[in-house]
PDB file of C-alpha atoms in Angstrom:
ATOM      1  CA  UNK A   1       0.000   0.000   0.000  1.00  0.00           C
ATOM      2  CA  UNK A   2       2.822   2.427   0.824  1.00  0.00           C
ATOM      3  CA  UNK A   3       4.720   1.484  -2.502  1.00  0.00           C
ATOM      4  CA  UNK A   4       1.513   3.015  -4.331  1.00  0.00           C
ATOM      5  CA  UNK A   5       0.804   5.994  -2.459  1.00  0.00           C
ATOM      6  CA  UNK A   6       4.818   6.891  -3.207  1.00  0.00           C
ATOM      7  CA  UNK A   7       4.561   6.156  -6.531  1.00  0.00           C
ATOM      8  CA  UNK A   8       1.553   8.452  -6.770  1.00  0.00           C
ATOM      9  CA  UNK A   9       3.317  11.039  -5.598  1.00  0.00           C
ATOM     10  CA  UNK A  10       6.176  10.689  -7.697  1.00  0.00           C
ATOM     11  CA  UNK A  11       3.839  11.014 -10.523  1.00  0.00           C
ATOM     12  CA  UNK A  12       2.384  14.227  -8.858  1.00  0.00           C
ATOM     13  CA  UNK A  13       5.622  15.785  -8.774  1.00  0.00           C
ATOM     14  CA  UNK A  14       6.995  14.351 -12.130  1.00  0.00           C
ATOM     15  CA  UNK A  15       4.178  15.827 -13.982  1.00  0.00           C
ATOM     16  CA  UNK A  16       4.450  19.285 -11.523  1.00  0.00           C
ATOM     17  CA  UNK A  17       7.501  19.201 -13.467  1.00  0.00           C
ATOM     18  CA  UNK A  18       6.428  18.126 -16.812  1.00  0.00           C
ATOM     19  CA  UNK A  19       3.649  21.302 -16.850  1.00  0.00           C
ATOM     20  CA  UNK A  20       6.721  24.306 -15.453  1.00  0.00           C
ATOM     21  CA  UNK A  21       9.551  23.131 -17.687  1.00  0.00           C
ATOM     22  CA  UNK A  22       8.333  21.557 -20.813  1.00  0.00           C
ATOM     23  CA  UNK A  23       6.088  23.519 -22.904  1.00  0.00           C
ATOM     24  CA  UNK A  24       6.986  22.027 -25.791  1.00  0.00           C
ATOM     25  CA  UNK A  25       4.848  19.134 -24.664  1.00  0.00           C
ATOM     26  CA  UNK A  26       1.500  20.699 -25.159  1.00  0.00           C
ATOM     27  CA  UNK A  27       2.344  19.558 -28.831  1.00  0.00           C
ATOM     28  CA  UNK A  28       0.252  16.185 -29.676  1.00  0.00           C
ATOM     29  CA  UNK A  29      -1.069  16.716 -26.576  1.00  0.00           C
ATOM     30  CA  UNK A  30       0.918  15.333 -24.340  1.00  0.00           C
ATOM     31  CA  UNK A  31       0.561  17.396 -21.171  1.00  0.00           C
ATOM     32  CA  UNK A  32      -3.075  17.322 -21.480  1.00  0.00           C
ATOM     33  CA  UNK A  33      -2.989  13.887 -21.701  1.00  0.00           C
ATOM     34  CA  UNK A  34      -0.450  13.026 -18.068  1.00  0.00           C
ATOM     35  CA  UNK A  35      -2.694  15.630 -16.540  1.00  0.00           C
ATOM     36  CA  UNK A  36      -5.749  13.848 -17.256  1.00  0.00           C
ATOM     37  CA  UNK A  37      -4.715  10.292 -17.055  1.00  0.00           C
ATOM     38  CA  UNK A  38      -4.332  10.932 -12.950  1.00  0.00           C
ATOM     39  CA  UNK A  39      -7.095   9.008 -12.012  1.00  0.00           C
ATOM     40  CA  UNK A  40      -6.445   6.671 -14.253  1.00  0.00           C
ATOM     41  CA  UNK A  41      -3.137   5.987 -12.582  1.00  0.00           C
ATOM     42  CA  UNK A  42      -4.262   5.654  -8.910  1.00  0.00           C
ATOM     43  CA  UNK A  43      -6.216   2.351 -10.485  1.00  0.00           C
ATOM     44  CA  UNK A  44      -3.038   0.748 -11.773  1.00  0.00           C
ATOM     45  CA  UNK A  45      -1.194  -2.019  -9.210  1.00  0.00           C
ATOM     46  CA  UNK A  46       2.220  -0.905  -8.550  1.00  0.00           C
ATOM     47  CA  UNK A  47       3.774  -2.906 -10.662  1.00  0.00           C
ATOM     48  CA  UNK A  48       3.860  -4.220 -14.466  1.00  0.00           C
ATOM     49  CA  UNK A  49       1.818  -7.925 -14.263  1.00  0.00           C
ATOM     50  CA  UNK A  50       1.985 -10.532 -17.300  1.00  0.00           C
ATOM     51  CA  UNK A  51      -2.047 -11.064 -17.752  1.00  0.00           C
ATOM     52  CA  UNK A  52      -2.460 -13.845 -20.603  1.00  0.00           C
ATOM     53  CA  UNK A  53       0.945 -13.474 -22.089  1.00  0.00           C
ATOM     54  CA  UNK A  54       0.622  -9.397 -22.220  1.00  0.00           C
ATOM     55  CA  UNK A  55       2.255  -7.022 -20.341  1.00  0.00           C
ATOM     56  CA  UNK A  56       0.457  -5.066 -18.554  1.00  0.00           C
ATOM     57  CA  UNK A  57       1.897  -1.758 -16.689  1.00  0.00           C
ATOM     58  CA  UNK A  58       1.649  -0.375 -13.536  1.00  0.00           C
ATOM     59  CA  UNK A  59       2.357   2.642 -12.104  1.00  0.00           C
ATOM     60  CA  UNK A  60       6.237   1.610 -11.831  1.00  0.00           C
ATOM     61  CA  UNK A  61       6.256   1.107 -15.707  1.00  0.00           C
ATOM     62  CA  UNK A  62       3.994   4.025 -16.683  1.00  0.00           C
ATOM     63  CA  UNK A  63       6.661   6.114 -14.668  1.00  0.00           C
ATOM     64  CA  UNK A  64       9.743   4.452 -16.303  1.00  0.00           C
ATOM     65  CA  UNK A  65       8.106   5.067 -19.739  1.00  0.00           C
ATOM     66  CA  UNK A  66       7.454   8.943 -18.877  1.00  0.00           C
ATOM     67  CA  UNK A  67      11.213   9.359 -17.350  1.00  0.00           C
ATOM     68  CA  UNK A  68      12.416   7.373 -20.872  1.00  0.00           C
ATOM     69  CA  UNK A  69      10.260  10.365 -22.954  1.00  0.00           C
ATOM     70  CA  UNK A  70      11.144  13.387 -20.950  1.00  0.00           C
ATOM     71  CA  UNK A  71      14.835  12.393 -20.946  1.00  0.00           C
ATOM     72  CA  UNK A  72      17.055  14.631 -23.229  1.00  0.00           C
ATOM     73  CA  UNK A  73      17.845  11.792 -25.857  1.00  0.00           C
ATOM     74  CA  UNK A  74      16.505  10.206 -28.589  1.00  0.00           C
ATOM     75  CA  UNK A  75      14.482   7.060 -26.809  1.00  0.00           C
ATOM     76  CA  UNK A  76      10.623   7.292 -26.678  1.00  0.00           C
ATOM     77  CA  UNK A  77       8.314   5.600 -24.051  1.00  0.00           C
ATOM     78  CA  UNK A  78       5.593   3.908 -24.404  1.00  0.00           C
ATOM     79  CA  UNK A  79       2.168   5.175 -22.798  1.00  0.00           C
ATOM     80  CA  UNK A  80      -0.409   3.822 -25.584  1.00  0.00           C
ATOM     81  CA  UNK A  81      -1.992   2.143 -22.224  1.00  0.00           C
ATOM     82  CA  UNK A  82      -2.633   6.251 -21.083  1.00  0.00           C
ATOM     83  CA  UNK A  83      -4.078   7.358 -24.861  1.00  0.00           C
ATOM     84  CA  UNK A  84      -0.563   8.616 -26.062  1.00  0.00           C
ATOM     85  CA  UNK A  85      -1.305   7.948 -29.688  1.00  0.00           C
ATOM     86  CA  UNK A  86       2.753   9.285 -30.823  1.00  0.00           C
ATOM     87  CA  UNK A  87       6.186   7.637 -28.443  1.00  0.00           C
ATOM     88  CA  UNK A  88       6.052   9.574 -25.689  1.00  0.00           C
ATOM     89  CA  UNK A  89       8.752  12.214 -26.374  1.00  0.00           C
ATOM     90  CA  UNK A  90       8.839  12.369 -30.272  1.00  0.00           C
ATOM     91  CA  UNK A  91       8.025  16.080 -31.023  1.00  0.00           C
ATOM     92  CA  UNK A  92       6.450  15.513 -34.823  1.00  0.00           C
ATOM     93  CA  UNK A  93       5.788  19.034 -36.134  1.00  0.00           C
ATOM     94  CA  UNK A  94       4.344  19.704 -39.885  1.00  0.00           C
ATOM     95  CA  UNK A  95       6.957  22.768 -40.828  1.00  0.00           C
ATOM     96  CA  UNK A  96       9.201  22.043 -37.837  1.00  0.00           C
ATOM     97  CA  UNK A  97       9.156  23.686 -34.610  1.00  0.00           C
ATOM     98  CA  UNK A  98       8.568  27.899 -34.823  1.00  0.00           C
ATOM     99  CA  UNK A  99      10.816  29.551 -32.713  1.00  0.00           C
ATOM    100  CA  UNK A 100      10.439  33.036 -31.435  1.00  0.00           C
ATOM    101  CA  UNK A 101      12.563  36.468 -31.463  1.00  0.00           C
ATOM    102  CA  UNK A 102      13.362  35.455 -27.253  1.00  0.00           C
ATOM    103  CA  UNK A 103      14.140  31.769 -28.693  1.00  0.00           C
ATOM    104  CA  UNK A 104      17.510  30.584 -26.413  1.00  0.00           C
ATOM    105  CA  UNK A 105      20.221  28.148 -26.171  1.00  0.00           C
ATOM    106  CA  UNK A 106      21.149  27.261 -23.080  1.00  0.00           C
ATOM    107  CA  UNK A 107      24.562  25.158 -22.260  1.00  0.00           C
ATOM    108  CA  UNK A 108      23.891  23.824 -18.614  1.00  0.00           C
ATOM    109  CA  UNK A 109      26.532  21.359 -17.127  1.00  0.00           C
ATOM    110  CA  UNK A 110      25.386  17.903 -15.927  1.00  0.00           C
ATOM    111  CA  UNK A 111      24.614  18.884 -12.374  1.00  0.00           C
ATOM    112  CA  UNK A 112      23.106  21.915 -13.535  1.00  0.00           C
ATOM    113  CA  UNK A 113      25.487  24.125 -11.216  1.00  0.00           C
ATOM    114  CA  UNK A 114      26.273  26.032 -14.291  1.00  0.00           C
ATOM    115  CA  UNK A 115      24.359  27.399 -17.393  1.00  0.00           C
ATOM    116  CA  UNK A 116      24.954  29.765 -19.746  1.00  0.00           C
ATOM    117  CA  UNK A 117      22.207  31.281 -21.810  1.00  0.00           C
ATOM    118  CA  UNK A 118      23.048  32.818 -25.830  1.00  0.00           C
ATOM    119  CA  UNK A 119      19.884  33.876 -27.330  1.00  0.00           C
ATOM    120  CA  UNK A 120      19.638  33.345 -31.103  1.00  0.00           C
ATOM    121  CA  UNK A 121      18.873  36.803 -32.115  1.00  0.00           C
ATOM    122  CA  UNK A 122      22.120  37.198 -31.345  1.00  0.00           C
ATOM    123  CA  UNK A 123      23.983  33.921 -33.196  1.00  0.00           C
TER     124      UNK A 123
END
């Protein structure tokens, strides 16, 4: 019982997270979609379970699959079980993604200690 209630609220914060610092997830509906699927979430057992040959995921895999898509690399995760039509990360824009006149590149180390912000106006 404690092993959901912990999960839930890493999901809480994860997707606290998910609506400050990634706006570019509103795209394909993404956000929309974590922020609804909540209830949906507090119904799942804790962990993935094999039910006639299929896996199944739980709140442990659902959570894996949103770290995979938020990470900053190329690998998608998989939350067709929450209504994510796209892999969960894959930004698929017809034109490519607009960027504004404020548009920035920001170099941040590892631990984040250190960033360093250049917008483009002024590559």
């Amino acid at each position: 019982m404690q092993l959901n209630q912990n999960l839930l609220t890493v999901f809480d914060a994860t997707l606290a997270q998910v609506n400050r610092y990634f706006p570019l997830y509103e795209m394909n509906k993404f956000k929309k979609i974590l922020n609804s699927a909540r209830d949906q979430i507090e119904l799942l057992e804790a962990k993935n379970q094999f039910v006639k040959n299929k896996l199944v995921l739980g709140k442990q895999g659902i959570l894996t699959n949103m770290f995979i898509g938020l990470h900053a690399n190329a690998s998608f995760g998989d939350l067709k079980s929450l209504g994510v039509k796209t892999s969960f990360g894959q930004l698929q824009v017809p034109g490519g993604i607009k960027l504004t006149g404020d548009a920035e590149i920001i170099y941040q180390s590892p631990t984040g200690l250190f960033e360093r912000k250049i917008a483009l106006k002024d590559l």
